[in-house]
Short mmCIF file of C-alpha atoms in Angstrom, two decimals:
data_model
loop_
_atom_site.label_atom_id
_atom_site.label_comp_id
_atom_site.label_asym_id
_atom_site.label_seq_id
_atom_site.Cartn_x
_atom_site.Cartn_y
_atom_site.Cartn_z
CA MET A 50 97.24 -44.47 -8.68
CA GLY A 51 100.33 -46.42 -7.65
CA LYS A 52 102.07 -46.38 -4.30
CA ILE A 53 105.72 -46.09 -3.30
CA PHE A 54 106.80 -48.57 -0.63
CA CYS A 55 109.78 -47.02 1.12
CA LEU A 56 112.08 -49.59 2.74
CA MET A 57 114.21 -47.97 5.41
CA GLY A 58 116.22 -48.68 8.52
CA LYS A 59 119.60 -48.17 10.09
CA SER A 60 122.71 -49.29 8.20
CA ALA A 61 123.37 -53.05 8.12
CA CYS A 62 119.82 -53.96 9.22
CA GLY A 63 119.38 -56.11 6.10
CA LYS A 64 117.61 -53.66 3.78
CA ASP A 65 119.44 -54.70 0.60
CA THR A 66 118.77 -58.41 1.12
CA ILE A 67 115.13 -57.79 2.03
CA TYR A 68 114.73 -55.48 -0.98
CA LYS A 69 116.02 -58.15 -3.37
CA GLN A 70 113.81 -60.85 -1.80
CA ILE A 71 110.68 -58.70 -2.04
CA LEU A 72 111.37 -57.95 -5.69
CA SER A 73 111.93 -61.64 -6.42
CA ASP A 74 108.36 -62.41 -5.30
CA GLY A 75 106.60 -62.75 -8.65
CA ASN A 76 103.16 -62.19 -7.09
CA LEU A 77 103.71 -58.52 -6.28
CA PRO A 78 103.29 -55.81 -8.95
CA LEU A 79 106.29 -53.79 -7.78
CA LYS A 80 108.73 -51.88 -9.95
CA THR A 81 112.10 -50.65 -8.79
CA LEU A 82 112.85 -47.01 -8.21
CA VAL A 83 116.64 -47.02 -8.08
CA PRO A 84 118.09 -44.05 -6.17
CA TYR A 85 121.13 -42.05 -7.24
CA THR A 86 124.36 -41.28 -5.39
CA THR A 87 127.68 -39.55 -5.86
CA ARG A 88 129.49 -41.87 -3.43
CA PRO A 89 132.01 -44.34 -4.83
CA ILE A 90 130.68 -47.72 -5.93
CA ARG A 91 131.45 -50.54 -3.46
CA ASP A 92 132.85 -53.93 -4.38
CA GLY A 93 129.95 -56.15 -5.44
CA GLU A 94 127.62 -53.29 -6.43
CA THR A 95 126.34 -52.75 -9.97
CA ASN A 96 125.51 -49.37 -11.48
CA GLY A 97 121.74 -49.16 -11.98
CA VAL A 98 120.98 -51.92 -9.46
CA GLU A 99 121.72 -50.65 -5.94
CA TYR A 100 122.15 -47.05 -7.15
CA TYR A 101 122.89 -45.02 -10.21
CA PHE A 102 126.42 -43.80 -9.48
CA LEU A 103 126.98 -40.26 -10.80
CA THR A 104 129.65 -37.60 -10.59
CA ASP A 105 128.96 -34.29 -8.85
CA GLU A 106 128.76 -32.65 -12.29
CA GLN A 107 126.08 -35.11 -13.45
CA GLN A 108 124.08 -34.54 -10.24
CA GLN A 109 124.29 -30.76 -10.68
CA LEU A 110 123.04 -31.06 -14.27
CA LEU A 111 119.98 -33.03 -13.10
CA GLU A 112 119.38 -30.38 -10.44
CA ARG A 113 119.52 -27.57 -13.03
CA GLN A 114 117.04 -29.54 -15.16
CA GLY A 115 114.62 -29.66 -12.18
CA LYS A 116 114.59 -33.47 -12.13
CA ILE A 117 115.70 -34.07 -8.52
CA ILE A 118 112.77 -34.88 -6.22
CA GLU A 119 114.79 -35.06 -3.01
CA LEU A 120 118.48 -34.87 -2.16
CA ARG A 121 120.46 -35.59 1.00
CA ALA A 122 124.12 -34.62 1.38
CA TYR A 123 126.40 -36.09 4.03
CA GLN A 124 129.86 -34.89 4.99
CA THR A 125 131.63 -38.24 5.36
CA MET A 126 135.16 -39.14 6.35
CA HIS A 127 135.85 -39.34 2.59
CA GLY A 128 134.22 -36.14 1.40
CA LEU A 129 130.69 -35.01 0.54
CA TRP A 130 128.42 -37.85 -0.61
CA LYS A 131 124.97 -37.13 -2.04
CA TYR A 132 121.99 -39.47 -2.27
CA PHE A 133 118.93 -38.46 -4.26
CA THR A 134 115.76 -39.49 -6.05
CA VAL A 135 115.17 -38.37 -9.62
CA ASN A 136 111.94 -37.94 -11.55
CA ASP A 137 113.21 -39.94 -14.51
CA HIS A 138 112.40 -42.78 -16.92
CA GLN A 139 111.70 -45.13 -14.00
CA LEU A 140 108.69 -43.29 -12.60
CA ASN A 141 105.08 -43.77 -13.74
CA LEU A 142 102.72 -43.72 -10.74
CA ALA A 143 99.67 -43.70 -12.98
CA ASP A 144 100.32 -47.36 -13.84
CA ASN A 145 102.79 -48.80 -11.32
CA HIS A 146 103.64 -49.44 -7.67
CA TYR A 147 107.28 -49.02 -6.61
CA LEU A 148 109.73 -50.26 -4.00
CA ILE A 149 112.59 -48.00 -2.97
CA ILE A 150 115.30 -48.10 -0.31
CA GLY A 151 115.70 -44.82 1.53
CA THR A 152 116.19 -42.98 4.78
CA LEU A 153 113.68 -41.38 7.10
CA GLU A 154 114.61 -38.03 5.59
CA SER A 155 114.07 -39.23 2.02
CA TYR A 156 110.74 -40.79 3.05
CA LEU A 157 109.52 -37.45 4.42
CA ARG A 158 110.66 -35.55 1.33
CA LEU A 159 109.01 -38.05 -1.01
CA GLN A 160 105.87 -37.71 1.08
CA GLU A 161 105.97 -33.93 0.60
CA TYR A 162 106.48 -34.33 -3.15
CA PHE A 163 103.91 -37.06 -3.88
CA GLY A 164 101.52 -36.76 -0.91
CA ALA A 165 101.26 -38.91 2.21
CA ASP A 166 98.61 -41.21 0.73
CA LEU A 167 101.04 -42.53 -1.94
CA LEU A 168 103.92 -43.39 0.44
CA VAL A 169 103.97 -46.55 2.56
CA PRO A 170 106.82 -46.88 5.09
CA LEU A 171 108.50 -50.26 5.65
CA TYR A 172 110.79 -49.73 8.64
CA ILE A 173 113.30 -52.52 9.43
CA GLU A 174 114.78 -52.94 12.92
CA LEU A 175 117.71 -55.00 14.15
CA GLU A 176 119.48 -55.04 17.51
CA SER A 177 122.39 -52.56 17.51
CA GLY A 178 125.15 -55.04 18.36
CA GLU A 179 124.09 -57.35 15.54
CA ARG A 180 123.95 -54.41 13.12
CA LEU A 181 127.42 -53.28 14.08
CA GLN A 182 128.82 -56.79 13.63
CA ARG A 183 127.18 -57.13 10.20
CA ALA A 184 128.50 -53.73 9.13
CA LEU A 185 132.00 -54.65 10.25
CA ASN A 186 131.86 -58.01 8.44
CA ARG A 187 130.69 -56.30 5.24
CA GLU A 188 133.33 -53.57 5.44
CA ARG A 189 136.13 -56.10 5.92
CA LEU A 190 135.28 -57.55 2.49
CA GLN A 191 135.94 -54.23 0.74
CA THR A 192 139.21 -53.72 -1.14
CA GLU A 193 139.77 -50.56 0.90
CA PRO A 194 137.70 -50.77 4.10
CA LYS A 195 136.39 -47.44 5.38
CA TYR A 196 136.02 -48.13 9.11
CA THR A 197 135.82 -44.50 10.18
CA GLU A 198 132.90 -43.95 7.80
CA LEU A 199 131.24 -47.11 9.12
CA CYS A 200 131.43 -45.69 12.66
CA ARG A 201 130.17 -42.26 11.60
CA ARG A 202 127.22 -43.80 9.75
CA PHE A 203 126.37 -46.13 12.64
CA LEU A 204 126.22 -43.26 15.13
CA ALA A 205 124.31 -40.99 12.73
CA ASP A 206 121.69 -43.69 12.21
CA GLU A 207 121.08 -43.94 15.96
CA GLU A 208 120.08 -40.28 15.93
CA ASP A 209 118.33 -40.22 12.53
CA PHE A 210 116.09 -43.18 13.37
CA SER A 211 115.43 -42.23 16.98
CA THR A 212 112.05 -43.16 18.48
CA GLU A 213 111.11 -39.48 18.51
CA ASN A 214 111.91 -39.01 14.81
CA LEU A 215 109.99 -42.16 13.84
CA GLN A 216 106.97 -40.97 15.85
CA ARG A 217 107.13 -37.51 14.25
CA ALA A 218 107.12 -39.19 10.83
CA GLY A 219 104.03 -41.19 11.81
CA ILE A 220 105.83 -44.55 11.59
CA SER A 221 104.42 -46.94 14.15
CA THR A 222 104.99 -50.30 12.44
CA ALA A 223 108.42 -51.93 12.49
CA PHE A 224 109.57 -55.22 11.00
CA VAL A 225 112.20 -56.87 13.21
CA ASN A 226 114.89 -58.68 11.24
CA ASN A 227 115.93 -61.32 13.79
CA ASP A 228 114.79 -64.03 11.36
CA ILE A 229 115.01 -62.75 7.79
CA THR A 230 112.57 -65.34 6.38
CA GLN A 231 109.89 -64.39 8.92
CA CYS A 232 110.63 -60.68 8.49
CA ILE A 233 110.19 -60.89 4.71
CA LYS A 234 106.99 -62.88 5.11
CA GLU A 235 105.54 -60.17 7.36
CA ILE A 236 106.58 -57.41 4.95
CA LEU A 237 105.05 -59.20 1.96
CA THR A 238 101.76 -59.56 3.83
CA TYR A 239 101.85 -55.88 4.78
CA ILE A 240 102.53 -54.81 1.19
CA ARG A 241 99.62 -56.89 -0.12
CA GLU A 242 97.33 -55.26 2.44
CA HIS A 243 98.37 -51.79 1.30
CA LEU A 244 98.28 -52.18 -2.49
#
């Protein structure tokens, strides 16, 4: 039976870059499990790569069909944005291992759905000031920067990924992203040990 490696961490900790680097390692038998969202696509994102970008109507249809494994909804400064995982064409745990980017909440819900033995957490940490600077730099590159949403998300992450919440989820290993090359090396070793 395959495993789902769940890459998570606070916003702007480097998850997307780490995710792409892990997948580019040709020695790991990992498939992608691309999540879905109803939020607007950002400049530089591609539908089906970072997320599948759907309308609310498309999300509701999947929900009526019973295909949504887990769903999180956030009231943002720009309306209600939903993020969710779908039991779709991508998923075949009988034959494959997967890498997914998620939140602590999505990790726990996937664990409930598939069982704790199939989920492996990969928690990324980065000093808060560095995260905030990276988030600000990234947002400045957007055609229409959403600074208020950046601030809301930053503060929400502090609470969502609190030490207490991580402990309750049973996550005791963290990969510190001060040096991305070293961080990726440590994650790759950890994945190999848990395949």
